[in-house]
Short mmCIF file of C-alpha atoms and ligand atoms in Angstrom, two decimals:
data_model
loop_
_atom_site.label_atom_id
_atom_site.label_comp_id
_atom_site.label_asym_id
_atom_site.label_seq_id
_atom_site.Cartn_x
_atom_site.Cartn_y
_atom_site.Cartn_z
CA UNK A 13 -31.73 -82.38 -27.69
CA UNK A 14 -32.21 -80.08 -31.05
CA UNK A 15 -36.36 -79.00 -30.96
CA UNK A 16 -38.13 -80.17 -34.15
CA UNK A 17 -39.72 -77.35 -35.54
CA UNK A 18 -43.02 -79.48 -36.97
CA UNK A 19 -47.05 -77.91 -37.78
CA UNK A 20 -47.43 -74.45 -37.94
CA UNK A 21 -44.80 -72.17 -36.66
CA UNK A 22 -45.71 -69.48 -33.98
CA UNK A 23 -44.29 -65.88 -33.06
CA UNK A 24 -44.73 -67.30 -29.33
CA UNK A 25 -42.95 -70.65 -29.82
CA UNK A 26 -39.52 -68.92 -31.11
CA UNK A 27 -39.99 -66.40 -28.21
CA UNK A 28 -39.90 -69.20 -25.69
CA UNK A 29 -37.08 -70.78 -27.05
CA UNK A 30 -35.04 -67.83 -26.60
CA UNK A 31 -36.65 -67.51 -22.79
CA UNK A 32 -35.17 -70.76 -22.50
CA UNK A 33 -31.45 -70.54 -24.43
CA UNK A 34 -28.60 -70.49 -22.15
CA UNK A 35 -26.66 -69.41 -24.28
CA UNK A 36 -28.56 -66.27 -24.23
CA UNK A 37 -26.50 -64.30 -22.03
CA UNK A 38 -23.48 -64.35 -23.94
CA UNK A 39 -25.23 -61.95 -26.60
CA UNK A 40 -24.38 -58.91 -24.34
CA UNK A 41 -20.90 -60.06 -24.08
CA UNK A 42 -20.72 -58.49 -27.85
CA UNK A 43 -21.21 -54.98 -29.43
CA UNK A 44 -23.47 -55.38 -32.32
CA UNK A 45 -25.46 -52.21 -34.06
CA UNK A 46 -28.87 -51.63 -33.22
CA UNK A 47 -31.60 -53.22 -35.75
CA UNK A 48 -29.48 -55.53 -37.08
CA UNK A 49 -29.70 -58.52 -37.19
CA UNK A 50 -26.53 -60.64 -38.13
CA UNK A 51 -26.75 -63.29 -40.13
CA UNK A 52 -22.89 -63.14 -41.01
CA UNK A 53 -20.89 -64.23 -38.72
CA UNK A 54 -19.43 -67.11 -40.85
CA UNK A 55 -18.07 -64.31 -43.11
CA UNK A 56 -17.08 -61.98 -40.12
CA UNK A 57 -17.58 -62.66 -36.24
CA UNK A 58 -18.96 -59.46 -34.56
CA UNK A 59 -16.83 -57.77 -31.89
CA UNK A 60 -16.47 -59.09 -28.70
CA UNK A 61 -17.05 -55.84 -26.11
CA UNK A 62 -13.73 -56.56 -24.18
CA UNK A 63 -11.90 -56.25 -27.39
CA UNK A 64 -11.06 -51.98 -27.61
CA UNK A 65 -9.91 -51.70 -23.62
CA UNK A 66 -7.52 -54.83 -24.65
CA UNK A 67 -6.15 -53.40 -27.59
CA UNK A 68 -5.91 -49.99 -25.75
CA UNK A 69 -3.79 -52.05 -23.34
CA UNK A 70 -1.61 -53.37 -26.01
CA UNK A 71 -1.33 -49.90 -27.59
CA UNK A 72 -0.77 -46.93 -24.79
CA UNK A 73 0.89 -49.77 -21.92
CA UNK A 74 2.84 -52.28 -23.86
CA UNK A 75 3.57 -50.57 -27.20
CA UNK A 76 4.10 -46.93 -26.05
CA UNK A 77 5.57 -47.71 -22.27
CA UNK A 78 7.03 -51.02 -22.92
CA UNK A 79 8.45 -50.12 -26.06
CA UNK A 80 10.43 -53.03 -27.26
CA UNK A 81 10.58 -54.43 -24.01
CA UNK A 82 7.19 -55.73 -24.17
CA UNK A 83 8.61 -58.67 -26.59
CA UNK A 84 9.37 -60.44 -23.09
CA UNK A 85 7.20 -58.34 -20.81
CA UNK A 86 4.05 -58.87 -22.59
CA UNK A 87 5.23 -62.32 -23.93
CA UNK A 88 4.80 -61.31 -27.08
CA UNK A 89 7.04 -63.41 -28.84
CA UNK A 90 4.73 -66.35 -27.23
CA UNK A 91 1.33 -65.39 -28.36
CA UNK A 92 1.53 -67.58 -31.20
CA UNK A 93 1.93 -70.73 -29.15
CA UNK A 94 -0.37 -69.23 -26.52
CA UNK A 95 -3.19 -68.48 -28.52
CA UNK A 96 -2.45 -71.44 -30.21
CA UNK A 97 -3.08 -73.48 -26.61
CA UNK A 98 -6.74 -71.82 -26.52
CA UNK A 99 -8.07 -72.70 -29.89
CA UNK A 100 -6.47 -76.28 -28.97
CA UNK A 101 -9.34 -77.48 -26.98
CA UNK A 102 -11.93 -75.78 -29.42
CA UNK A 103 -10.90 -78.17 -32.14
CA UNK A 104 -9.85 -81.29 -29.65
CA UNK A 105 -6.11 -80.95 -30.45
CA UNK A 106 -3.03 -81.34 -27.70
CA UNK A 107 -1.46 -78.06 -26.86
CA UNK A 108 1.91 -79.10 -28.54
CA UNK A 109 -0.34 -79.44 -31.74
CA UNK A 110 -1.30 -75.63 -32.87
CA UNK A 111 -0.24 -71.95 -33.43
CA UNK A 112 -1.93 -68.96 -34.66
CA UNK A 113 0.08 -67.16 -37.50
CA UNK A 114 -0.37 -65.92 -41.17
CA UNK A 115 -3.29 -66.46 -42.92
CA UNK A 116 -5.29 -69.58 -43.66
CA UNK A 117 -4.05 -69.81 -47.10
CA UNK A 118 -0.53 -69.17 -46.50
CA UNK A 119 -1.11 -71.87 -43.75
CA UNK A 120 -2.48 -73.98 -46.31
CA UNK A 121 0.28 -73.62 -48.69
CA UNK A 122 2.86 -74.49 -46.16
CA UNK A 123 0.90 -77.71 -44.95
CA UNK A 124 0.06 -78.71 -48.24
CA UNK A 125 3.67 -78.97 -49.43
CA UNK A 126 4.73 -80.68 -46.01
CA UNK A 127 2.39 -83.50 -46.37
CA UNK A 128 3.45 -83.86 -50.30
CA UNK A 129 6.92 -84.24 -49.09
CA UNK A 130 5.98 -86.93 -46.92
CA UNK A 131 4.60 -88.92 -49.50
CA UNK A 132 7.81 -88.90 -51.96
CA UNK A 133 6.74 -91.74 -54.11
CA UNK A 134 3.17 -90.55 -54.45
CA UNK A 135 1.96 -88.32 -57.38
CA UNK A 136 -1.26 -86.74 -56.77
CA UNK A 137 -3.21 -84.21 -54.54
CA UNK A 138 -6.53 -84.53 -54.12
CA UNK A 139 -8.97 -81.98 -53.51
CA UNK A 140 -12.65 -80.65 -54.06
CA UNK A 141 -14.30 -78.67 -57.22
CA UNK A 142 -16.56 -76.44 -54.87
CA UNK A 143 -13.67 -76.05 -52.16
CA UNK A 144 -13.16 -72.40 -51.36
CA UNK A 145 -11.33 -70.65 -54.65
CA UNK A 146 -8.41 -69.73 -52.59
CA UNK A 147 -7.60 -72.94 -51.29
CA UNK A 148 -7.77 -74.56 -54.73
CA UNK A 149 -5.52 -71.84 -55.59
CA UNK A 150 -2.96 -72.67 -53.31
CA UNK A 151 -3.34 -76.79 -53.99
CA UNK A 152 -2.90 -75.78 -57.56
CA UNK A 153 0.82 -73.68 -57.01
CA UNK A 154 1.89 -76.31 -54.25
CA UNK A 155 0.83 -78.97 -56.48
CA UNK A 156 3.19 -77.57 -59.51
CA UNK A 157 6.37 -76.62 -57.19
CA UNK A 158 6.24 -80.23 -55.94
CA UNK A 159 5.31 -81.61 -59.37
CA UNK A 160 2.05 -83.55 -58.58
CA UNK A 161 -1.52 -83.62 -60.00
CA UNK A 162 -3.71 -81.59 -58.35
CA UNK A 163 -7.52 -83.45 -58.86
CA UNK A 164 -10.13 -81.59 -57.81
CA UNK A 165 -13.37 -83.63 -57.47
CA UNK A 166 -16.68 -83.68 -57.64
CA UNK A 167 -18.23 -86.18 -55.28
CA UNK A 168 -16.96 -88.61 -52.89
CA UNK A 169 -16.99 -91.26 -54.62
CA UNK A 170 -14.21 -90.14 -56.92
CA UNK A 171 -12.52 -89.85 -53.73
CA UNK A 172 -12.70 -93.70 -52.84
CA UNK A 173 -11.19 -94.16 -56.93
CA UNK A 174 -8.46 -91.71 -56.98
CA UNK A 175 -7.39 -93.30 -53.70
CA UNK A 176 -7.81 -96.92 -54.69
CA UNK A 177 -4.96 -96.05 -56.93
CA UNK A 178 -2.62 -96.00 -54.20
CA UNK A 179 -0.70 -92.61 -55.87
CA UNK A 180 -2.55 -89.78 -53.65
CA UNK A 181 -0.16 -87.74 -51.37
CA UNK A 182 -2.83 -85.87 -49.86
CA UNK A 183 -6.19 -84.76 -49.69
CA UNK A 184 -7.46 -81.13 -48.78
CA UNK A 185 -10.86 -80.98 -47.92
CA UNK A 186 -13.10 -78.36 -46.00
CA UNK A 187 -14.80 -79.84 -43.20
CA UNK A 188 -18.09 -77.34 -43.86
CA UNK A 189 -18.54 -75.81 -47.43
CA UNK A 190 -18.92 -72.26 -47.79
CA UNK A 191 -20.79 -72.33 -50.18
CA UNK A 192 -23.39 -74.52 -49.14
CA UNK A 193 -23.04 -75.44 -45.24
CA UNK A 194 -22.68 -78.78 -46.58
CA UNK A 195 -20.33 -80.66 -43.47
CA UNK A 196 -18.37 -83.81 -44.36
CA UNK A 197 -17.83 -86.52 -41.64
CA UNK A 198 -14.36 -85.89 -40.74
CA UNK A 199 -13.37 -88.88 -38.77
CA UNK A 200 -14.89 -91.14 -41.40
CA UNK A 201 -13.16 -89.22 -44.42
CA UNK A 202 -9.77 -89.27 -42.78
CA UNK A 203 -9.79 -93.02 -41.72
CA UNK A 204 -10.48 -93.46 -45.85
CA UNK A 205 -7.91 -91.50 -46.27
CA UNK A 206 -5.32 -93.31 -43.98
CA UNK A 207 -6.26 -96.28 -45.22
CA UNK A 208 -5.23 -95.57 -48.40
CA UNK A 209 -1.50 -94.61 -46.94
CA UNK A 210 -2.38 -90.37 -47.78
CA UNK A 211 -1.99 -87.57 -45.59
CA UNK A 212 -5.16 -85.37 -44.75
CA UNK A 213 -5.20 -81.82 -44.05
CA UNK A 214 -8.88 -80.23 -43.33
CA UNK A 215 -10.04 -76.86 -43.77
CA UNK A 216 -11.89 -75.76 -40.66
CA UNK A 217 -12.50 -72.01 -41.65
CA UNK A 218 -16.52 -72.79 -41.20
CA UNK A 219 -16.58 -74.89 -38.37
CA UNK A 220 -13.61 -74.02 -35.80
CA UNK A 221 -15.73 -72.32 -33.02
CA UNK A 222 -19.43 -73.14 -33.97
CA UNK A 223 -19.21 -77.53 -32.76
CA UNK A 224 -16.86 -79.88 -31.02
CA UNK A 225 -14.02 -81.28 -33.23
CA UNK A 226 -11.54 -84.13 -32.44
CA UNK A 227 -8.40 -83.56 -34.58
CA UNK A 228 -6.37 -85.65 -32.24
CA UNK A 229 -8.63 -88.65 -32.02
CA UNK A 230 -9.53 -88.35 -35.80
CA UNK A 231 -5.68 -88.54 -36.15
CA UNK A 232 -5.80 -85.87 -38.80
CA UNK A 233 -2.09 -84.70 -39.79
CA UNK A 234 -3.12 -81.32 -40.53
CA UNK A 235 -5.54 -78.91 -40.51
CA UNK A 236 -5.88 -75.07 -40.85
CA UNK A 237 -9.09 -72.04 -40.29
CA UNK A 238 -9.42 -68.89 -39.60
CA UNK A 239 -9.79 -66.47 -36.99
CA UNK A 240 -12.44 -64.11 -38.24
CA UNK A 241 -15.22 -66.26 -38.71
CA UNK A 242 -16.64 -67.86 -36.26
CA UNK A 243 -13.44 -67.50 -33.89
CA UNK A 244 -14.62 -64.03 -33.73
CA UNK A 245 -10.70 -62.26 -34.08
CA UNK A 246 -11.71 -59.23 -35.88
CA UNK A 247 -11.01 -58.75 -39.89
CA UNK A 248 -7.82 -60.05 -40.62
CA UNK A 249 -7.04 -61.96 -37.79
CA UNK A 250 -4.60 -64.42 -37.92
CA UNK A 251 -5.27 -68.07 -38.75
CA UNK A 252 -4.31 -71.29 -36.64
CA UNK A 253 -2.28 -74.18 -38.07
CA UNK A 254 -2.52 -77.75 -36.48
CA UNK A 255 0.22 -80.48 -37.27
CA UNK A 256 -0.41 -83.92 -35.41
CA UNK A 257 1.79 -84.66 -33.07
CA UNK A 258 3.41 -87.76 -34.91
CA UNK A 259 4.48 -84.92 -37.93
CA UNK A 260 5.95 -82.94 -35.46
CA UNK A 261 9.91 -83.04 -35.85
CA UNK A 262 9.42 -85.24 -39.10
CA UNK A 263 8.01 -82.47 -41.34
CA UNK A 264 9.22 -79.36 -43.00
CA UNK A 265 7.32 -76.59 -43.88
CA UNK A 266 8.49 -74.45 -47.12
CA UNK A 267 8.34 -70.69 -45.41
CA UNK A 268 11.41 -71.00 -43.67
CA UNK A 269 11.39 -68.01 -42.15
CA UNK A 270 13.66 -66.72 -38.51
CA UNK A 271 10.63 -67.27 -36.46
CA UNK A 272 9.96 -71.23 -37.23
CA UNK A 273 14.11 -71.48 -36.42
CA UNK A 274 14.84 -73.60 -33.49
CA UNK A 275 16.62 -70.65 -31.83
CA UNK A 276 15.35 -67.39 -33.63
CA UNK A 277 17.92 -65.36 -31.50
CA UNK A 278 20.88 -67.07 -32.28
CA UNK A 279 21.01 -65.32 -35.26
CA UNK A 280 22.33 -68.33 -36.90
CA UNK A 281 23.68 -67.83 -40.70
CA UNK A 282 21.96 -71.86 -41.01
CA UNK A 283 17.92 -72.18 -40.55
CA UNK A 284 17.86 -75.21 -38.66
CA UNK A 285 14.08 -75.98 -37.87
CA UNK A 286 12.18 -76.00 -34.89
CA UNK A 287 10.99 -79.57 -33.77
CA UNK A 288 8.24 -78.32 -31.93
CA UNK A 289 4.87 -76.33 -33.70
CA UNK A 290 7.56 -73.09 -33.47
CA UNK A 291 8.45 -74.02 -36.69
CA UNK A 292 5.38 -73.61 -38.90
CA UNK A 293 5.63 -69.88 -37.83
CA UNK A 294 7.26 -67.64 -40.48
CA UNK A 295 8.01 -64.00 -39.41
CA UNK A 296 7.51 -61.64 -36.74
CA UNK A 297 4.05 -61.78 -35.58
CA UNK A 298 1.77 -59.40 -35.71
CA UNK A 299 0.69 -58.32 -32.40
CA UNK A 300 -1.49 -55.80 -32.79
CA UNK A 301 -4.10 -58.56 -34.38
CA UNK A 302 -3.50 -60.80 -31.87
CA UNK A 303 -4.89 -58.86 -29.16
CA UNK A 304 -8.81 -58.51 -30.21
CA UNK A 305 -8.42 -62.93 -30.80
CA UNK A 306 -7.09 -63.80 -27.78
CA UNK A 307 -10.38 -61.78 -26.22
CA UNK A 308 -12.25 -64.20 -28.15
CA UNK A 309 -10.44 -67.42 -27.57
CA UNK A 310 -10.67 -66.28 -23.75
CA UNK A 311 -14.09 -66.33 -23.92
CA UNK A 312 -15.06 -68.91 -26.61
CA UNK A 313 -12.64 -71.09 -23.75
CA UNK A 314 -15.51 -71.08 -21.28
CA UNK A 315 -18.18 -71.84 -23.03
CA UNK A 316 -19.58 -75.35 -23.93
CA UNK A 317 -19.23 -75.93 -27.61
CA UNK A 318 -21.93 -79.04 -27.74
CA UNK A 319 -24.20 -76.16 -26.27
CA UNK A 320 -23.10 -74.07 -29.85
CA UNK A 321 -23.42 -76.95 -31.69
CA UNK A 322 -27.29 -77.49 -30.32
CA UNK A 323 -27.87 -73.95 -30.64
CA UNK A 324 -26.56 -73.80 -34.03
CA UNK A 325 -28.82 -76.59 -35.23
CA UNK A 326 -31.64 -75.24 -33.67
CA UNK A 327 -31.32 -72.26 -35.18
CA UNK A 328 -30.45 -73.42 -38.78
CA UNK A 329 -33.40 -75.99 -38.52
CA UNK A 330 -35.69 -73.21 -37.33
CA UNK A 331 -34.61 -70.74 -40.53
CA UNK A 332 -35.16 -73.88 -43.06
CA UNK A 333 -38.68 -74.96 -41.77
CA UNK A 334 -39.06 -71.22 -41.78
CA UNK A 335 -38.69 -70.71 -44.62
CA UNK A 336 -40.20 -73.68 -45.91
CA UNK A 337 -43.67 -72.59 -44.83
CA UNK A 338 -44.15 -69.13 -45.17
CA UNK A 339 -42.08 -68.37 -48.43
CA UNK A 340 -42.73 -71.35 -51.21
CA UNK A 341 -43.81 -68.62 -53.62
CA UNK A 342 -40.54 -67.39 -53.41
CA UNK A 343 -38.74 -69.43 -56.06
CA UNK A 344 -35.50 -70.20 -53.29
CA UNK A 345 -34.08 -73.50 -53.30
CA UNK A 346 -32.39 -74.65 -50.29
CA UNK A 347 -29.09 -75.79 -50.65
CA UNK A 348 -28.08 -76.81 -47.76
CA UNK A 349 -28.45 -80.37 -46.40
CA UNK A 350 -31.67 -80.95 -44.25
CA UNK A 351 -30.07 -83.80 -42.29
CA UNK A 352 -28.26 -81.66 -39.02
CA UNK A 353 -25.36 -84.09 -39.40
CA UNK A 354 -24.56 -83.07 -42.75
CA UNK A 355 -24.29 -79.37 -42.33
CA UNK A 356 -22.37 -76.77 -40.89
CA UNK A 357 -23.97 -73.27 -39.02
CA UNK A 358 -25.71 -71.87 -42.52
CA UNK A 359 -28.26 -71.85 -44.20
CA UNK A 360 -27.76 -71.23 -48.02
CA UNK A 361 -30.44 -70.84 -50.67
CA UNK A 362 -29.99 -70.61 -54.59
CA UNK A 363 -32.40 -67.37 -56.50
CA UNK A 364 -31.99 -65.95 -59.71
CA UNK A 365 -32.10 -62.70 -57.84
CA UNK A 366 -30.19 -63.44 -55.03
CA UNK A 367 -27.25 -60.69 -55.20
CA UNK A 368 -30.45 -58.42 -55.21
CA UNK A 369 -32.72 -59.99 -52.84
CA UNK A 370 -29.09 -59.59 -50.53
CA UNK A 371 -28.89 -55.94 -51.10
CA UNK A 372 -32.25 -55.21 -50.28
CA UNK A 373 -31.79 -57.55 -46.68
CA UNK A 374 -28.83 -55.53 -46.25
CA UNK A 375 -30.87 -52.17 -46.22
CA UNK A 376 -33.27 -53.77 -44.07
CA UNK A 377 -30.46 -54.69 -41.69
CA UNK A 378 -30.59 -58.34 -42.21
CA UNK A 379 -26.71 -59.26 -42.75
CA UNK A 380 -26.42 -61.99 -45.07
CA UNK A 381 -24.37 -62.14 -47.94
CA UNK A 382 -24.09 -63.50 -51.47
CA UNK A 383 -21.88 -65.94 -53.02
CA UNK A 384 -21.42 -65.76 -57.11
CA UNK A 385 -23.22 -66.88 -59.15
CA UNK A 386 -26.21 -67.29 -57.21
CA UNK A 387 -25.94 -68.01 -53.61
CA UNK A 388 -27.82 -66.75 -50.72
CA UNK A 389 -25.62 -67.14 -47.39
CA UNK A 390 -27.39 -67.40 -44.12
CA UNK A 391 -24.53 -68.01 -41.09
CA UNK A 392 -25.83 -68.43 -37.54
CA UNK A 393 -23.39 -67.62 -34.80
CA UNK A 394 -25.23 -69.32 -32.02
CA UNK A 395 -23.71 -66.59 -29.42
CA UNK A 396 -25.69 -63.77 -30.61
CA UNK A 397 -28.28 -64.83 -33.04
CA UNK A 398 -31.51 -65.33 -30.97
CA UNK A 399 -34.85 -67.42 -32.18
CA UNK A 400 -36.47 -64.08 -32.37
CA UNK A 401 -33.92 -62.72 -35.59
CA UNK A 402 -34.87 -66.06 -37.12
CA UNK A 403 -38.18 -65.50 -37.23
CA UNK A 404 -37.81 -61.37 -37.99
CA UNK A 405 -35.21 -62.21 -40.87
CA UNK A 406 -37.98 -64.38 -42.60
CA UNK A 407 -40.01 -61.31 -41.71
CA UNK A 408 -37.92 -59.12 -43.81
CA UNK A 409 -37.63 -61.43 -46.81
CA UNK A 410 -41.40 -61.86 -46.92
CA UNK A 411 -41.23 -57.93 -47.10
CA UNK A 412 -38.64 -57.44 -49.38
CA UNK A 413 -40.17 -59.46 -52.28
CA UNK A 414 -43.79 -58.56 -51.84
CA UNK A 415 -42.76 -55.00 -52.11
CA UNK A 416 -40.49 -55.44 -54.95
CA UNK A 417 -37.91 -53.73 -53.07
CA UNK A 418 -35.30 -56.04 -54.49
CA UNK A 419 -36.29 -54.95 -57.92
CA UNK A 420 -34.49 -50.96 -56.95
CA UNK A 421 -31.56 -50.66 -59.96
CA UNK A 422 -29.29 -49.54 -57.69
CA UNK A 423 -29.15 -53.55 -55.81
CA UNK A 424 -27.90 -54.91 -59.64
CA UNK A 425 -24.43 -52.65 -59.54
CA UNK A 426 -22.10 -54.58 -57.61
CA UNK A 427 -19.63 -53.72 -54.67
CA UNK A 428 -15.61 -55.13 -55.04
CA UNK A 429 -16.75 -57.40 -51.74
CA UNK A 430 -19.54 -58.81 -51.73
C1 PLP B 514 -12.67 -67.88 -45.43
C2 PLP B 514 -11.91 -69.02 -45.97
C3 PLP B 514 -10.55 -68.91 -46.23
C4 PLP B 514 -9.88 -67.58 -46.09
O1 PLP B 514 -8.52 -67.61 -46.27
P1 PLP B 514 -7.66 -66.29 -45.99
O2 PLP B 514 -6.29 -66.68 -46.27
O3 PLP B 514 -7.93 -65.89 -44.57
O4 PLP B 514 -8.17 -65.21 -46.89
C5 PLP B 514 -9.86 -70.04 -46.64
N1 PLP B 514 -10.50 -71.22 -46.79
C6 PLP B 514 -11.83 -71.35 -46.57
C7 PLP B 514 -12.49 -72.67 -46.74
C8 PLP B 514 -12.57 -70.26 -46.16
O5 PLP B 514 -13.88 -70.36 -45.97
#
């Protein structure tokens, strides 16, 4: 199991752990800049080295020879469906159960207002204060077309009252908080939530790819996440959308678009849906995005994720006690949960200074990032980030505040992403 990380912590000690990580290996299966060290992969997943020759491949053989042939020659009409069958097993889902299209908040949107419609009679949405901005967003506008309350809460025990009330439709959670690296119990949430006769749909943007999940078992009726993050896709890359198997055929999605038709080609005046997870696509996809994820999924597939997972924690637990005893004259407080259970693959600290403190990382080439108002955002991606960056990173911040190099005007103007 996970190594404690008690007394004082040694140079030597995070050297042999990474003498000792199997997981090691897969670090050269990625291209990553020299002196860097990456403490962003929650935001975006570095580039797995197999991705260029692949996309070259789709590019010069199947775009420029095949030409529109390669819609059947390449199978690219089924790369939804089959990219959709590799992230199945990474989030314990049935093949029948997932597809990779749009984005995760369009994919939000269209689950959202599926499960509402399931629940005629039922008048409210539930969802989370501190959920990601976009997905509140989208509950917000779904909420309004399908005239429901949207309640976004604070804690779970406004949960367990909003659903004693026996009017919630759904509720729209994410699993891990991006803020925070706060991680819910999903199984236990969504049994609540059945109990109470609602729908859940789950937001796995910072967890699908970093530890085991078991959609399926959990019976969760939806779920969505990206491909960029911890998927490792590339920017942009599409999202996945799960829909339990017992919605399948009994649910409509609201993007009714040719490709989610039953028989796209028929050119039918009529949409007639799909019964099968064909019909939560929308439009064409798009290919050229696919190419650099299915790389990923392909080699995400053969690796144990309960190895991730132990990694993960190891890593996280090694950054907090870090931290802990080598910086308490830095004035960070740690706001991410201490328990392992509880949290996700970050490690996220609050500072006055902390778009600055970022910055001056950043021209260190430590990659974190910052999170308004005053977030510090530590993400782990267990298949490059070795013991040794753990310990180098707290190096760095050490540096960076004794020297006041955080304190350079230039780290107060800030960038449009951030
Ligand atoms: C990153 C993230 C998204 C991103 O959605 P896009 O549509 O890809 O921009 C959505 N939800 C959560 C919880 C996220 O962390």
């Amino acid at each position: 199991m996970t190594k404690r990380f008690d007394g004082a912590l040694r140079l030597a000690d995070f050297e042999a752990l990474d003498a000792t990580d199997s997981l090691a290996p897969q670090r050269e299966k990625f291209v990553l800049p020299k002196d860097v060290i990456y403490l962003d992969g929650n935001s975006l997943g570095p580039m797995p080295s197999s991705v260029p020759e692949r996309i070259n491949q789709v590019l010069f053989d199947e775009w420029a020879q095949g030409l529109v042939r390669s819609w059947n020659s390449a199978d690219w009409v089924g790369a939804p469906l089959r990219l959709g069958q590799k992230i199945a097993p990474l989030i314990g889902a049935r093949d029948s159960e997932v597809a990779i299209c749009d984005s995760t908040s369009i994919n939000l949107f269209k689950t959202l207002t599926a499960a509402i419609a399931l629940r005629p009679d039922r008048q409210t949405v539930v969802t989370e204060k501190d959920n990601f901005p976009s997905d509140l967003y989208i509950a917000q506008s779904a909420g309004a077309r399908a005239q429901v309350d949207v309640e976004a809460i604070d804690n779970l025990s406004e949960l367990d009252r909003h659903l004693s009330t026996g009017a919630v439709a759904a509720v729209v959670f994410s699993h891990v908080n991006y803020r925070t690296g706060a991680r819910y119990d999903l199984g236990d949430i969504t049994a609540r939530v059945h109990d109470a006769g609602a729908l859940m749909i789950w937001d796995l943007a910072h967890s699908a790819g970093v530890m085991p999940l078991h959609l399926s078992e959990s019976g969760v009726d939806f779920a969505v996440g990206c491909g960029y993050k911890f998927l490792n896709g590339g920017p942009g890359a599409p999202s996945f959308v799960y829909v339990s198997e017992k919605w399948l055929g009994k649910s409509l999605q609201p993007l009714t678009g040719w490709f989610g038709h039953r028989d796209p080609f028929s050119f039918d005046p009529t949409y007639q849906p799909s019964e099968t997870i064909q019909q939560w696509l929308c439009g064409t996809p798009a290919i050229l995005s696919y190419a650099p994820l299915e790389e990923s999924l392909d080699q995400l597939g053969a690796i144990d994720l309960q190895a991730i997972r132990e990694k993960s924690i190891g890593l996280t637990e090694a950054f907090m006690a870090l931290v802990e005893q080598r910086c308490p004259h830095l004035g960070l407080t740690l706001i991410t949960p201490r328990d392992e259970s509880e949290r996700g693959s970050q490690v996220s600290y609050t500072h006055p200074d902390a778009y600055a403190l970022i910055q001056a990382l950043i021209d260190r080439g430590v990659i974190g990032d910052f999170r308004a108002p005053d977030v510090m955002r530590f993400g782990f991606s267990p298949l490059v980030v070795r013991y040794i960056d753990v310990w180098n990173a707290v190096e760095h911040l050490l540096q960076v505040y004794s020297d006041d190099a955080w304190r350079d005007p230039r780290y107060l103007n800030r960038s449009r992403v951030t």
